[in-house]
Amino acid sequence: MARRAMSLLSQWSSRIFSVELDGAPFYFSIQETHRREEVPRVFREVRNNGRCYSLLVCSDDRIRRAKFYGELKGKLLRGLPPECDLSPMSSFLPNVKDSLIKGREEGQLWTQHLWSHADSQTMETSKEYYVVPSEAPQYHPSTLNIINSDVFYSFEEAYEVIKKCGDIIPEASSVLELLPSRAEARSKPDFPVIVIEGLDATGKTTLTESLRDTLGAALLRSPPQCLSPLRARFDQEPPLIRRAFYALGNYITAEQIGQEGMKTPVIIDRFWHSTAAYAIATAVSGPVCNLPAEGSEVYCWPSDLLQPSLVVLLTLDPEERKRRLRDRGQGKTEEEQKLDHNQLFRLRVEEAYRRIIGPACVIVDASPSADQVLQQVQLLIRGKCHL
């Protein structure tokens, strides 16, 4: 581990760094000698003699690295004095996949500390560099590591993550016991499969239940009910583990679809589109233009996951959606709170939904009455699914 940490030190001069403040990334690079370059904007407000520390966890085991990183973040948030700021930070090689390394930035002189954590042995080393401004990269750095880290594109990739969690998360074995056989999950149903997607309060529940009744269909939800007792546990885990958990939920739902779809049409309240759209929108910060470009492989449906016959995306004016949420009188989920307080996040989620292909979403305005929305969706189903 010490050798790997030291090799990372020698690579810093070729990497670009990103610090996020107020949801926007600021980029800089480092060099060992001062050449009278302008101080990067992100550091201009640092008080005299102030310092910034980046904590980087090094490990060849990405499961333990993600777990330790999450625990370290929590401890820093709880233990730092009030005058210290904690901001997301990363470094990357421009346009090189899987080159993103996450750190945490606290508080132009910048000191890099590397902690190599393995078998209770900790190595700390520091070296001072000067920071200089850097141009924004062609692609948002988080897009470099989305595949099979924030969004999973095969059963095997997600399965391996949860399997390796067995010795650190006891509940992982319960997830593995619920997984389908791969042969069953690939079976294609005889009847159409219709997915209804959309943010909360767009009318998904009303529509899916109405379609169930009018079509005599089976109604399923994703994540599946069998994972409900485990969701609170895995929602506490770092993104890598949490996203793998929800990815496997889609494969459990796919098995249920295969079974029900042999007897009747199937209506699904959310499926892979939701899993991917929220993960992509969370991984990539800032405005919509930071998302991977349309046609990117990150928007492609997993090749081993059952594809629905039709995906309907219900959309609603933001103010009307908030009014409906207020009328419900229900407590908001953490996801809903983020949608309400972060308009950029909501826009990224909606745009990610629209860019997913294989199949793509058919957008339906959910502002008319429930009966009118039902009639419109029934017309779509008749035209595309011949029901």
mmCIF file of C-alpha atoms in Angstrom:
data_model
loop_
_atom_site.group_PDB
_atom_site.id
_atom_site.type_symbol
_atom_site.label_atom_id
_atom_site.label_comp_id
_atom_site.label_asym_id
_atom_site.label_seq_id
_atom_site.Cartn_x
_atom_site.Cartn_y
_atom_site.Cartn_z
ATOM 1 C CA MET A 1 0.000 0.000 0.000
ATOM 2 C CA ALA A 2 2.825 2.408 0.829
ATOM 3 C CA ARG A 3 4.353 1.868 -2.606
ATOM 4 C CA ARG A 4 0.995 2.611 -4.269
ATOM 5 C CA ALA A 5 0.516 5.781 -2.249
ATOM 6 C CA MET A 6 3.977 7.036 -3.161
ATOM 7 C CA SER A 7 3.374 6.249 -6.831
ATOM 8 C CA LEU A 8 0.221 8.379 -6.655
ATOM 9 C CA LEU A 9 2.271 11.285 -5.344
ATOM 10 C CA SER A 10 4.452 11.181 -8.445
ATOM 11 C CA GLN A 11 1.340 11.373 -10.648
ATOM 12 C CA TRP A 12 -0.227 14.508 -9.116
ATOM 13 C CA SER A 13 1.363 16.904 -11.588
ATOM 14 C CA SER A 14 -0.451 15.212 -14.493
ATOM 15 C CA ARG A 15 -3.867 15.262 -12.839
ATOM 16 C CA ILE A 16 -6.615 17.880 -12.709
ATOM 17 C CA PHE A 17 -8.299 18.593 -9.367
ATOM 18 C CA SER A 18 -11.895 19.568 -8.753
ATOM 19 C CA VAL A 19 -13.400 21.114 -5.614
ATOM 20 C CA GLU A 20 -17.151 21.594 -5.441
ATOM 21 C CA LEU A 21 -18.541 24.688 -3.777
ATOM 22 C CA ASP A 22 -22.286 25.410 -3.796
ATOM 23 C CA GLY A 23 -22.798 22.589 -6.271
ATOM 24 C CA ALA A 24 -20.352 23.901 -8.877
ATOM 25 C CA PRO A 25 -16.902 22.440 -9.604
ATOM 26 C CA PHE A 26 -13.745 24.574 -9.582
ATOM 27 C CA TYR A 27 -10.696 23.138 -11.342
ATOM 28 C CA PHE A 28 -7.000 23.525 -10.616
ATOM 29 C CA SER A 29 -3.711 21.688 -11.070
ATOM 30 C CA ILE A 30 -0.540 21.596 -8.971
ATOM 31 C CA GLN A 31 3.171 22.115 -9.490
ATOM 32 C CA GLU A 32 6.232 21.965 -7.275
ATOM 33 C CA THR A 33 7.664 25.383 -8.185
ATOM 34 C CA HIS A 34 6.010 28.807 -8.041
ATOM 35 C CA ARG A 35 5.785 30.501 -11.458
ATOM 36 C CA ARG A 36 3.773 33.569 -10.417
ATOM 37 C CA GLU A 37 0.532 32.125 -11.749
ATOM 38 C CA GLU A 38 -2.789 33.492 -10.536
ATOM 39 C CA VAL A 39 -4.244 31.845 -7.440
ATOM 40 C CA PRO A 40 -7.269 29.692 -8.396
ATOM 41 C CA ARG A 41 -10.582 31.261 -7.482
ATOM 42 C CA VAL A 42 -11.460 28.435 -5.122
ATOM 43 C CA PHE A 43 -8.521 29.369 -2.855
ATOM 44 C CA ARG A 44 -8.745 33.177 -2.925
ATOM 45 C CA GLU A 45 -10.889 33.401 0.173
ATOM 46 C CA VAL A 46 -8.618 31.237 2.309
ATOM 47 C CA ARG A 47 -7.429 33.332 5.226
ATOM 48 C CA ASN A 48 -3.781 34.241 5.637
ATOM 49 C CA ASN A 49 -1.803 31.174 6.676
ATOM 50 C CA GLY A 50 -4.879 29.041 5.981
ATOM 51 C CA ARG A 51 -4.400 25.554 4.664
ATOM 52 C CA CYS A 52 -6.448 23.045 2.749
ATOM 53 C CA TYR A 53 -6.174 19.328 3.366
ATOM 54 C CA SER A 54 -7.229 16.582 1.017
ATOM 55 C CA LEU A 55 -7.735 13.150 2.563
ATOM 56 C CA LEU A 56 -7.373 10.292 0.121
ATOM 57 C CA VAL A 57 -8.053 6.647 0.964
ATOM 58 C CA CYS A 58 -5.877 4.218 -0.988
ATOM 59 C CA SER A 59 -6.793 0.550 -1.317
ATOM 60 C CA ASP A 60 -6.926 -2.037 -4.087
ATOM 61 C CA ASP A 61 -10.222 -3.274 -2.592
ATOM 62 C CA ARG A 62 -12.819 -0.818 -3.851
ATOM 63 C CA ILE A 63 -15.485 -2.129 -1.464
ATOM 64 C CA ARG A 64 -13.393 -1.433 1.633
ATOM 65 C CA ARG A 65 -12.153 1.813 0.096
ATOM 66 C CA ALA A 66 -15.744 3.049 -0.422
ATOM 67 C CA LYS A 67 -16.753 1.912 3.054
ATOM 68 C CA PHE A 68 -13.786 3.561 4.769
ATOM 69 C CA TYR A 69 -14.228 6.727 2.715
ATOM 70 C CA GLY A 70 -17.857 7.000 3.856
ATOM 71 C CA GLU A 71 -16.938 6.432 7.489
ATOM 72 C CA LEU A 72 -14.112 8.983 7.291
ATOM 73 C CA LYS A 73 -16.470 11.572 5.800
ATOM 74 C CA GLY A 74 -18.946 11.020 8.627
ATOM 75 C CA LYS A 75 -16.279 11.388 11.291
ATOM 76 C CA LEU A 76 -14.966 14.589 9.746
ATOM 77 C CA LEU A 77 -18.447 16.090 9.548
ATOM 78 C CA ARG A 78 -18.993 15.324 13.220
ATOM 79 C CA GLY A 79 -15.545 16.163 14.525
ATOM 80 C CA LEU A 80 -14.269 19.224 12.655
ATOM 81 C CA PRO A 81 -14.472 22.593 14.430
ATOM 82 C CA PRO A 82 -17.131 25.056 13.139
ATOM 83 C CA GLU A 83 -14.604 27.231 11.296
ATOM 84 C CA CYS A 84 -13.616 24.333 9.008
ATOM 85 C CA ASP A 85 -15.431 23.663 5.752
ATOM 86 C CA LEU A 86 -15.748 20.225 4.176
ATOM 87 C CA SER A 87 -16.276 20.070 0.429
ATOM 88 C CA PRO A 88 -16.308 17.236 -2.144
ATOM 89 C CA MET A 89 -13.024 16.960 -3.976
ATOM 90 C CA SER A 90 -11.588 14.690 -6.647
ATOM 91 C CA SER A 91 -8.700 14.382 -9.045
ATOM 92 C CA PHE A 92 -8.689 12.818 -12.489
ATOM 93 C CA LEU A 93 -6.892 12.407 -15.777
ATOM 94 C CA PRO A 94 -8.888 14.288 -18.441
ATOM 95 C CA ASN A 95 -11.044 11.972 -20.594
ATOM 96 C CA VAL A 96 -9.513 8.806 -19.077
ATOM 97 C CA LYS A 97 -12.107 6.323 -17.820
ATOM 98 C CA ASP A 98 -11.907 5.079 -14.230
ATOM 99 C CA SER A 99 -9.236 7.685 -13.400
ATOM 100 C CA LEU A 100 -11.374 9.604 -10.886
ATOM 101 C CA ILE A 101 -10.044 9.534 -7.315
ATOM 102 C CA LYS A 102 -12.228 11.056 -4.610
ATOM 103 C CA GLY A 103 -10.932 13.001 -1.649
ATOM 104 C CA ARG A 104 -12.290 15.504 0.810
ATOM 105 C CA GLU A 105 -11.112 19.125 0.900
ATOM 106 C CA GLU A 106 -11.015 21.067 4.140
ATOM 107 C CA GLY A 107 -10.748 24.793 4.494
ATOM 108 C CA GLN A 108 -1.908 29.300 -2.451
ATOM 109 C CA LEU A 109 -0.548 26.469 -0.430
ATOM 110 C CA TRP A 110 -2.106 23.071 -0.563
ATOM 111 C CA THR A 111 -0.956 20.033 1.407
ATOM 112 C CA GLN A 112 -1.708 16.494 0.228
ATOM 113 C CA HIS A 113 -1.933 13.772 2.868
ATOM 114 C CA LEU A 114 -2.247 10.158 1.795
ATOM 115 C CA TRP A 115 -3.494 7.591 4.291
ATOM 116 C CA SER A 116 -3.033 4.026 3.170
ATOM 117 C CA HIS A 117 -5.366 1.801 5.164
ATOM 118 C CA ALA A 118 -4.619 -1.920 5.204
ATOM 119 C CA ASP A 119 -4.376 -4.406 8.041
ATOM 120 C CA SER A 120 -4.509 -1.579 10.601
ATOM 121 C CA GLN A 121 -1.281 -0.058 9.247
ATOM 122 C CA THR A 122 -1.486 3.622 8.422
ATOM 123 C CA MET A 123 1.052 5.570 6.431
ATOM 124 C CA GLU A 124 1.001 9.376 6.305
ATOM 125 C CA THR A 125 3.178 11.518 4.116
ATOM 126 C CA SER A 126 2.907 15.125 3.001
ATOM 127 C CA LYS A 127 4.406 17.308 0.329
ATOM 128 C CA GLU A 128 3.725 20.932 -0.537
ATOM 129 C CA TYR A 129 2.697 22.074 -4.015
ATOM 130 C CA TYR A 130 1.590 25.360 -5.560
ATOM 131 C CA VAL A 131 -1.828 25.404 -7.141
ATOM 132 C CA VAL A 132 -2.651 27.033 -10.483
ATOM 133 C CA PRO A 133 -5.943 27.474 -12.335
ATOM 134 C CA SER A 134 -6.988 24.834 -14.837
ATOM 135 C CA GLU A 135 -9.547 24.940 -17.633
ATOM 136 C CA ALA A 136 -12.710 22.922 -17.233
ATOM 137 C CA PRO A 137 -12.408 19.489 -18.871
ATOM 138 C CA GLN A 138 -14.451 18.500 -21.899
ATOM 139 C CA TYR A 139 -16.519 16.127 -19.734
ATOM 140 C CA HIS A 140 -17.536 16.445 -16.092
ATOM 141 C CA PRO A 141 -15.009 14.266 -14.181
ATOM 142 C CA SER A 142 -17.714 12.184 -12.474
ATOM 143 C CA THR A 143 -18.782 10.821 -15.854
ATOM 144 C CA LEU A 144 -15.470 8.948 -16.011
ATOM 145 C CA ASN A 145 -16.472 6.507 -13.259
ATOM 146 C CA ILE A 146 -20.261 6.115 -13.660
ATOM 147 C CA ILE A 147 -20.211 2.723 -15.367
ATOM 148 C CA ASN A 148 -20.505 -0.132 -12.851
ATOM 149 C CA SER A 149 -19.814 2.257 -10.007
ATOM 150 C CA ASP A 150 -22.814 4.606 -9.909
ATOM 151 C CA VAL A 151 -24.891 2.714 -12.486
ATOM 152 C CA PHE A 152 -24.604 -1.036 -13.019
ATOM 153 C CA TYR A 153 -25.053 -2.570 -16.448
ATOM 154 C CA SER A 154 -25.000 -6.286 -15.660
ATOM 155 C CA PHE A 155 -26.186 -8.663 -12.983
ATOM 156 C CA GLU A 156 -22.661 -9.971 -12.454
ATOM 157 C CA GLU A 157 -21.119 -6.542 -11.749
ATOM 158 C CA ALA A 158 -23.706 -5.662 -9.095
ATOM 159 C CA TYR A 159 -23.655 -9.189 -7.669
ATOM 160 C CA GLU A 160 -19.882 -9.102 -7.146
ATOM 161 C CA VAL A 161 -20.115 -5.879 -5.130
ATOM 162 C CA ILE A 162 -22.768 -7.227 -2.746
ATOM 163 C CA LYS A 163 -21.030 -10.607 -2.516
ATOM 164 C CA LYS A 164 -17.772 -8.942 -1.426
ATOM 165 C CA CYS A 165 -19.697 -7.029 1.256
ATOM 166 C CA GLY A 166 -20.526 -10.267 3.083
ATOM 167 C CA ASP A 167 -17.779 -9.952 5.705
ATOM 168 C CA ILE A 168 -18.466 -6.270 6.491
ATOM 169 C CA ILE A 169 -22.276 -6.050 6.007
ATOM 170 C CA PRO A 170 -24.130 -9.052 7.506
ATOM 171 C CA GLU A 171 -27.334 -8.164 5.617
ATOM 172 C CA ALA A 172 -25.586 -8.746 2.280
ATOM 173 C CA SER A 173 -26.210 -12.492 2.567
ATOM 174 C CA SER A 174 -29.952 -11.814 2.843
ATOM 175 C CA VAL A 175 -29.828 -9.925 -0.463
ATOM 176 C CA LEU A 176 -27.986 -12.766 -2.195
ATOM 177 C CA GLU A 177 -30.591 -15.270 -1.009
ATOM 178 C CA LEU A 178 -33.340 -13.292 -2.757
ATOM 179 C CA LEU A 179 -31.635 -13.191 -6.154
ATOM 180 C CA PRO A 180 -33.097 -15.054 -9.128
ATOM 181 C CA SER A 181 -31.392 -17.636 -11.251
ATOM 182 C CA ARG A 182 -30.051 -15.948 -14.360
ATOM 183 C CA ALA A 183 -31.953 -18.297 -16.698
ATOM 184 C CA GLU A 184 -35.310 -17.268 -15.205
ATOM 185 C CA ALA A 185 -34.474 -13.583 -15.276
ATOM 186 C CA ARG A 186 -33.788 -13.728 -19.031
ATOM 187 C CA SER A 187 -37.083 -15.391 -19.932
ATOM 188 C CA LYS A 188 -39.283 -13.191 -22.140
ATOM 189 C CA PRO A 189 -42.929 -12.857 -21.081
ATOM 190 C CA ASP A 190 -45.811 -13.557 -23.474
ATOM 191 C CA PHE A 191 -47.735 -10.412 -22.474
ATOM 192 C CA PRO A 192 -46.715 -6.742 -22.718
ATOM 193 C CA VAL A 193 -44.725 -5.094 -19.920
ATOM 194 C CA ILE A 194 -45.483 -1.399 -19.278
ATOM 195 C CA VAL A 195 -43.332 0.753 -16.958
ATOM 196 C CA ILE A 196 -44.637 4.007 -15.470
ATOM 197 C CA GLU A 197 -41.882 6.435 -14.462
ATOM 198 C CA GLY A 198 -41.844 9.926 -12.966
ATOM 199 C CA LEU A 199 -41.013 11.973 -9.887
ATOM 200 C CA ASP A 200 -43.163 11.642 -6.783
ATOM 201 C CA ALA A 201 -46.604 13.313 -6.992
ATOM 202 C CA THR A 202 -46.800 13.029 -10.786
ATOM 203 C CA GLY A 203 -49.612 10.480 -10.430
ATOM 204 C CA LYS A 204 -47.751 7.183 -10.840
ATOM 205 C CA THR A 205 -49.646 5.309 -8.119
ATOM 206 C CA THR A 206 -53.066 6.432 -9.371
ATOM 207 C CA LEU A 207 -52.190 5.596 -12.966
ATOM 208 C CA THR A 208 -50.610 2.202 -12.294
ATOM 209 C CA GLU A 209 -53.557 1.081 -10.170
ATOM 210 C CA SER A 210 -56.032 2.267 -12.818
ATOM 211 C CA LEU A 211 -54.129 0.412 -15.545
ATOM 212 C CA ARG A 212 -54.069 -2.723 -13.399
ATOM 213 C CA ASP A 213 -57.847 -2.598 -13.090
ATOM 214 C CA THR A 214 -58.694 -1.657 -16.682
ATOM 215 C CA LEU A 215 -56.234 -4.097 -18.301
ATOM 216 C CA GLY A 216 -56.613 -6.924 -15.791
ATOM 217 C CA ALA A 217 -52.837 -6.667 -15.350
ATOM 218 C CA ALA A 218 -50.405 -7.598 -12.603
ATOM 219 C CA LEU A 219 -48.953 -4.602 -10.754
ATOM 220 C CA LEU A 220 -45.329 -4.704 -9.580
ATOM 221 C CA ARG A 221 -43.090 -2.097 -7.995
ATOM 222 C CA SER A 222 -39.351 -1.554 -8.078
ATOM 223 C CA PRO A 223 -37.532 -1.863 -5.734
ATOM 224 C CA PRO A 224 -39.473 -5.062 -5.001
ATOM 225 C CA GLN A 225 -41.309 -5.508 -1.714
ATOM 226 C CA CYS A 226 -38.936 -8.265 -0.589
ATOM 227 C CA LEU A 227 -36.101 -5.696 -0.305
ATOM 228 C CA SER A 228 -38.092 -3.265 1.861
ATOM 229 C CA PRO A 229 -36.744 -4.572 5.209
ATOM 230 C CA LEU A 230 -33.182 -4.076 3.923
ATOM 231 C CA ARG A 231 -33.477 -0.657 2.299
ATOM 232 C CA ALA A 232 -32.819 1.413 5.423
ATOM 233 C CA ARG A 233 -29.615 -0.570 6.035
ATOM 234 C CA PHE A 234 -28.240 -0.155 2.515
ATOM 235 C CA ASP A 235 -29.333 3.485 2.243
ATOM 236 C CA GLN A 236 -26.660 4.167 4.887
ATOM 237 C CA GLU A 237 -23.909 2.686 2.727
ATOM 238 C CA PRO A 238 -21.625 4.585 0.313
ATOM 239 C CA PRO A 239 -22.849 4.987 -3.295
ATOM 240 C CA LEU A 240 -20.995 1.969 -4.720
ATOM 241 C CA ILE A 241 -22.700 -0.470 -2.326
ATOM 242 C CA ARG A 242 -26.063 1.313 -2.266
ATOM 243 C CA ARG A 243 -26.298 1.455 -6.074
ATOM 244 C CA ALA A 244 -25.369 -2.224 -6.413
ATOM 245 C CA PHE A 245 -28.149 -3.104 -3.956
ATOM 246 C CA TYR A 246 -30.784 -1.241 -5.967
ATOM 247 C CA ALA A 247 -29.428 -2.590 -9.249
ATOM 248 C CA LEU A 248 -30.000 -6.133 -8.002
ATOM 249 C CA GLY A 249 -33.522 -5.092 -7.046
ATOM 250 C CA ASN A 250 -34.230 -4.567 -10.744
ATOM 251 C CA TYR A 251 -33.168 -8.141 -11.514
ATOM 252 C CA ILE A 252 -35.458 -9.470 -8.776
ATOM 253 C CA THR A 253 -38.284 -7.429 -10.327
ATOM 254 C CA ALA A 254 -37.352 -8.815 -13.757
ATOM 255 C CA GLU A 255 -37.837 -12.356 -12.450
ATOM 256 C CA GLN A 256 -41.264 -11.395 -11.119
ATOM 257 C CA ILE A 257 -42.118 -9.823 -14.484
ATOM 258 C CA GLY A 258 -41.130 -13.026 -16.262
ATOM 259 C CA GLN A 259 -43.421 -15.087 -14.053
ATOM 260 C CA GLU A 260 -46.444 -12.756 -14.160
ATOM 261 C CA GLY A 261 -45.985 -11.889 -17.831
ATOM 262 C CA MET A 262 -46.686 -15.456 -18.860
ATOM 263 C CA LYS A 263 -50.270 -15.069 -17.617
ATOM 264 C CA THR A 264 -51.221 -11.409 -17.949
ATOM 265 C CA PRO A 265 -49.949 -7.940 -18.920
ATOM 266 C CA VAL A 266 -47.606 -6.391 -16.319
ATOM 267 C CA ILE A 267 -47.601 -2.808 -15.049
ATOM 268 C CA ILE A 268 -44.475 -1.671 -13.145
ATOM 269 C CA ASP A 269 -44.232 1.363 -10.880
ATOM 270 C CA ARG A 270 -40.628 2.456 -11.720
ATOM 271 C CA PHE A 271 -37.828 0.237 -13.023
ATOM 272 C CA TRP A 272 -34.258 0.664 -14.325
ATOM 273 C CA HIS A 273 -34.873 4.190 -15.644
ATOM 274 C CA SER A 274 -35.333 5.472 -12.081
ATOM 275 C CA THR A 275 -32.297 3.628 -10.781
ATOM 276 C CA ALA A 276 -30.087 5.055 -13.527
ATOM 277 C CA ALA A 277 -31.528 8.582 -13.733
ATOM 278 C CA TYR A 278 -31.172 9.324 -10.027
ATOM 279 C CA ALA A 279 -27.692 7.777 -9.849
ATOM 280 C CA ILE A 280 -26.418 9.759 -12.841
ATOM 281 C CA ALA A 281 -27.966 13.007 -11.580
ATOM 282 C CA THR A 282 -26.380 12.463 -8.152
ATOM 283 C CA ALA A 283 -22.930 11.558 -9.494
ATOM 284 C CA VAL A 284 -22.743 14.565 -11.829
ATOM 285 C CA SER A 285 -23.095 17.967 -10.170
ATOM 286 C CA GLY A 286 -23.887 21.375 -11.611
ATOM 287 C CA PRO A 287 -26.087 22.264 -14.616
ATOM 288 C CA VAL A 288 -27.644 19.845 -17.082
ATOM 289 C CA CYS A 289 -24.835 20.453 -19.589
ATOM 290 C CA ASN A 290 -22.485 18.537 -17.251
ATOM 291 C CA LEU A 291 -24.373 15.291 -17.880
ATOM 292 C CA PRO A 292 -22.903 12.747 -20.306
ATOM 293 C CA ALA A 293 -23.894 13.684 -23.856
ATOM 294 C CA GLU A 294 -26.946 12.162 -25.484
ATOM 295 C CA GLY A 295 -26.057 8.814 -26.991
ATOM 296 C CA SER A 296 -23.459 8.077 -24.303
ATOM 297 C CA GLU A 297 -23.155 4.454 -23.237
ATOM 298 C CA VAL A 298 -24.221 5.403 -19.717
ATOM 299 C CA TYR A 299 -27.799 5.758 -20.993
ATOM 300 C CA CYS A 300 -27.946 2.298 -22.563
ATOM 301 C CA TRP A 301 -30.205 -0.379 -21.074
ATOM 302 C CA PRO A 302 -28.319 -3.348 -19.539
ATOM 303 C CA SER A 303 -28.075 -6.127 -22.097
ATOM 304 C CA ASP A 304 -28.970 -8.848 -19.563
ATOM 305 C CA LEU A 305 -32.009 -7.093 -18.019
ATOM 306 C CA LEU A 306 -35.518 -7.789 -19.305
ATOM 307 C CA GLN A 307 -36.682 -4.911 -21.499
ATOM 308 C CA PRO A 308 -40.213 -3.524 -21.115
ATOM 309 C CA SER A 309 -42.554 -3.112 -24.069
ATOM 310 C CA LEU A 310 -43.323 0.529 -23.215
ATOM 311 C CA VAL A 311 -41.969 3.108 -20.740
ATOM 312 C CA VAL A 312 -44.156 6.123 -19.912
ATOM 313 C CA LEU A 313 -42.577 9.119 -18.174
ATOM 314 C CA LEU A 314 -45.099 11.347 -16.379
ATOM 315 C CA THR A 315 -44.020 14.985 -16.219
ATOM 316 C CA LEU A 316 -45.503 17.856 -14.253
ATOM 317 C CA ASP A 317 -44.852 21.557 -13.706
ATOM 318 C CA PRO A 318 -42.570 21.865 -10.638
ATOM 319 C CA GLU A 319 -44.951 24.172 -8.763
ATOM 320 C CA GLU A 320 -47.926 21.896 -9.390
ATOM 321 C CA ARG A 321 -45.913 18.906 -8.220
ATOM 322 C CA LYS A 322 -44.996 20.735 -4.990
ATOM 323 C CA ARG A 323 -48.659 21.639 -4.454
ATOM 324 C CA ARG A 324 -49.660 17.980 -4.801
ATOM 325 C CA LEU A 325 -46.963 16.982 -2.331
ATOM 326 C CA ARG A 326 -48.256 19.530 0.176
ATOM 327 C CA ASP A 327 -51.819 18.248 -0.274
ATOM 328 C CA ARG A 328 -50.661 14.745 0.572
ATOM 329 C CA GLY A 329 -49.615 15.897 4.031
ATOM 330 C CA GLN A 330 -46.926 13.205 4.113
ATOM 331 C CA GLY A 331 -43.344 13.497 5.272
ATOM 332 C CA LYS A 332 -40.810 13.985 2.503
ATOM 333 C CA THR A 333 -38.136 11.462 1.708
ATOM 334 C CA GLU A 334 -34.508 12.590 1.568
ATOM 335 C CA GLU A 335 -34.785 12.261 -2.208
ATOM 336 C CA GLU A 336 -37.815 14.571 -2.291
ATOM 337 C CA GLN A 337 -36.131 17.129 -0.050
ATOM 338 C CA LYS A 338 -33.197 17.228 -2.450
ATOM 339 C CA LEU A 339 -35.539 17.655 -5.430
ATOM 340 C CA ASP A 340 -37.301 20.540 -3.711
ATOM 341 C CA HIS A 341 -34.198 22.393 -2.528
ATOM 342 C CA ASN A 342 -31.941 21.766 -5.515
ATOM 343 C CA GLN A 343 -33.487 22.758 -8.813
ATOM 344 C CA LEU A 344 -30.372 21.721 -10.739
ATOM 345 C CA PHE A 345 -30.644 18.210 -9.301
ATOM 346 C CA ARG A 346 -34.281 17.954 -10.415
ATOM 347 C CA LEU A 347 -33.396 19.152 -13.913
ATOM 348 C CA ARG A 348 -30.571 16.603 -14.144
ATOM 349 C CA VAL A 349 -32.903 13.783 -13.062
ATOM 350 C CA GLU A 350 -35.532 14.762 -15.627
ATOM 351 C CA GLU A 351 -32.992 15.071 -18.425
ATOM 352 C CA ALA A 352 -31.323 11.757 -17.560
ATOM 353 C CA TYR A 353 -34.753 10.107 -17.797
ATOM 354 C CA ARG A 354 -35.203 11.550 -21.274
ATOM 355 C CA ARG A 355 -31.794 10.390 -22.514
ATOM 356 C CA ILE A 356 -32.060 6.712 -21.528
ATOM 357 C CA ILE A 357 -32.535 4.426 -24.521
ATOM 358 C CA GLY A 358 -33.399 0.784 -25.101
ATOM 359 C CA PRO A 359 -36.301 1.573 -24.605
ATOM 360 C CA ALA A 360 -36.631 5.333 -24.392
ATOM 361 C CA CYS A 361 -39.375 6.999 -22.357
ATOM 362 C CA VAL A 362 -42.574 8.247 -23.970
ATOM 363 C CA ILE A 363 -43.327 11.538 -22.201
ATOM 364 C CA VAL A 364 -46.891 12.192 -21.024
ATOM 365 C CA ASP A 365 -48.090 15.443 -19.452
ATOM 366 C CA ALA A 366 -49.567 14.544 -16.062
ATOM 367 C CA SER A 367 -51.257 17.918 -15.410
ATOM 368 C CA PRO A 368 -54.749 16.967 -16.764
ATOM 369 C CA SER A 369 -57.196 14.976 -14.646
ATOM 370 C CA ALA A 370 -56.345 11.387 -13.692
ATOM 371 C CA ASP A 371 -59.003 10.102 -16.115
ATOM 372 C CA GLN A 372 -57.557 12.110 -19.000
ATOM 373 C CA VAL A 373 -54.022 10.862 -18.277
ATOM 374 C CA LEU A 374 -55.344 7.287 -18.109
ATOM 375 C CA GLN A 375 -57.053 7.655 -21.488
ATOM 376 C CA GLN A 376 -53.896 9.041 -23.074
ATOM 377 C CA VAL A 377 -51.766 6.209 -21.744
ATOM 378 C CA GLN A 378 -54.343 3.624 -22.811
ATOM 379 C CA LEU A 379 -54.080 4.974 -26.365
ATOM 380 C CA LEU A 380 -50.299 4.577 -26.205
ATOM 381 C CA ILE A 381 -50.633 1.005 -24.964
ATOM 382 C CA ARG A 382 -53.104 0.111 -27.706
ATOM 383 C CA GLY A 383 -50.800 1.559 -30.355
ATOM 384 C CA LYS A 384 -47.514 0.101 -29.094
ATOM 385 C CA CYS A 385 -48.587 -3.057 -27.274
ATOM 386 C CA HIS A 386 -51.765 -3.937 -29.198
ATOM 387 C CA LEU A 387 -53.862 -4.348 -26.064
#
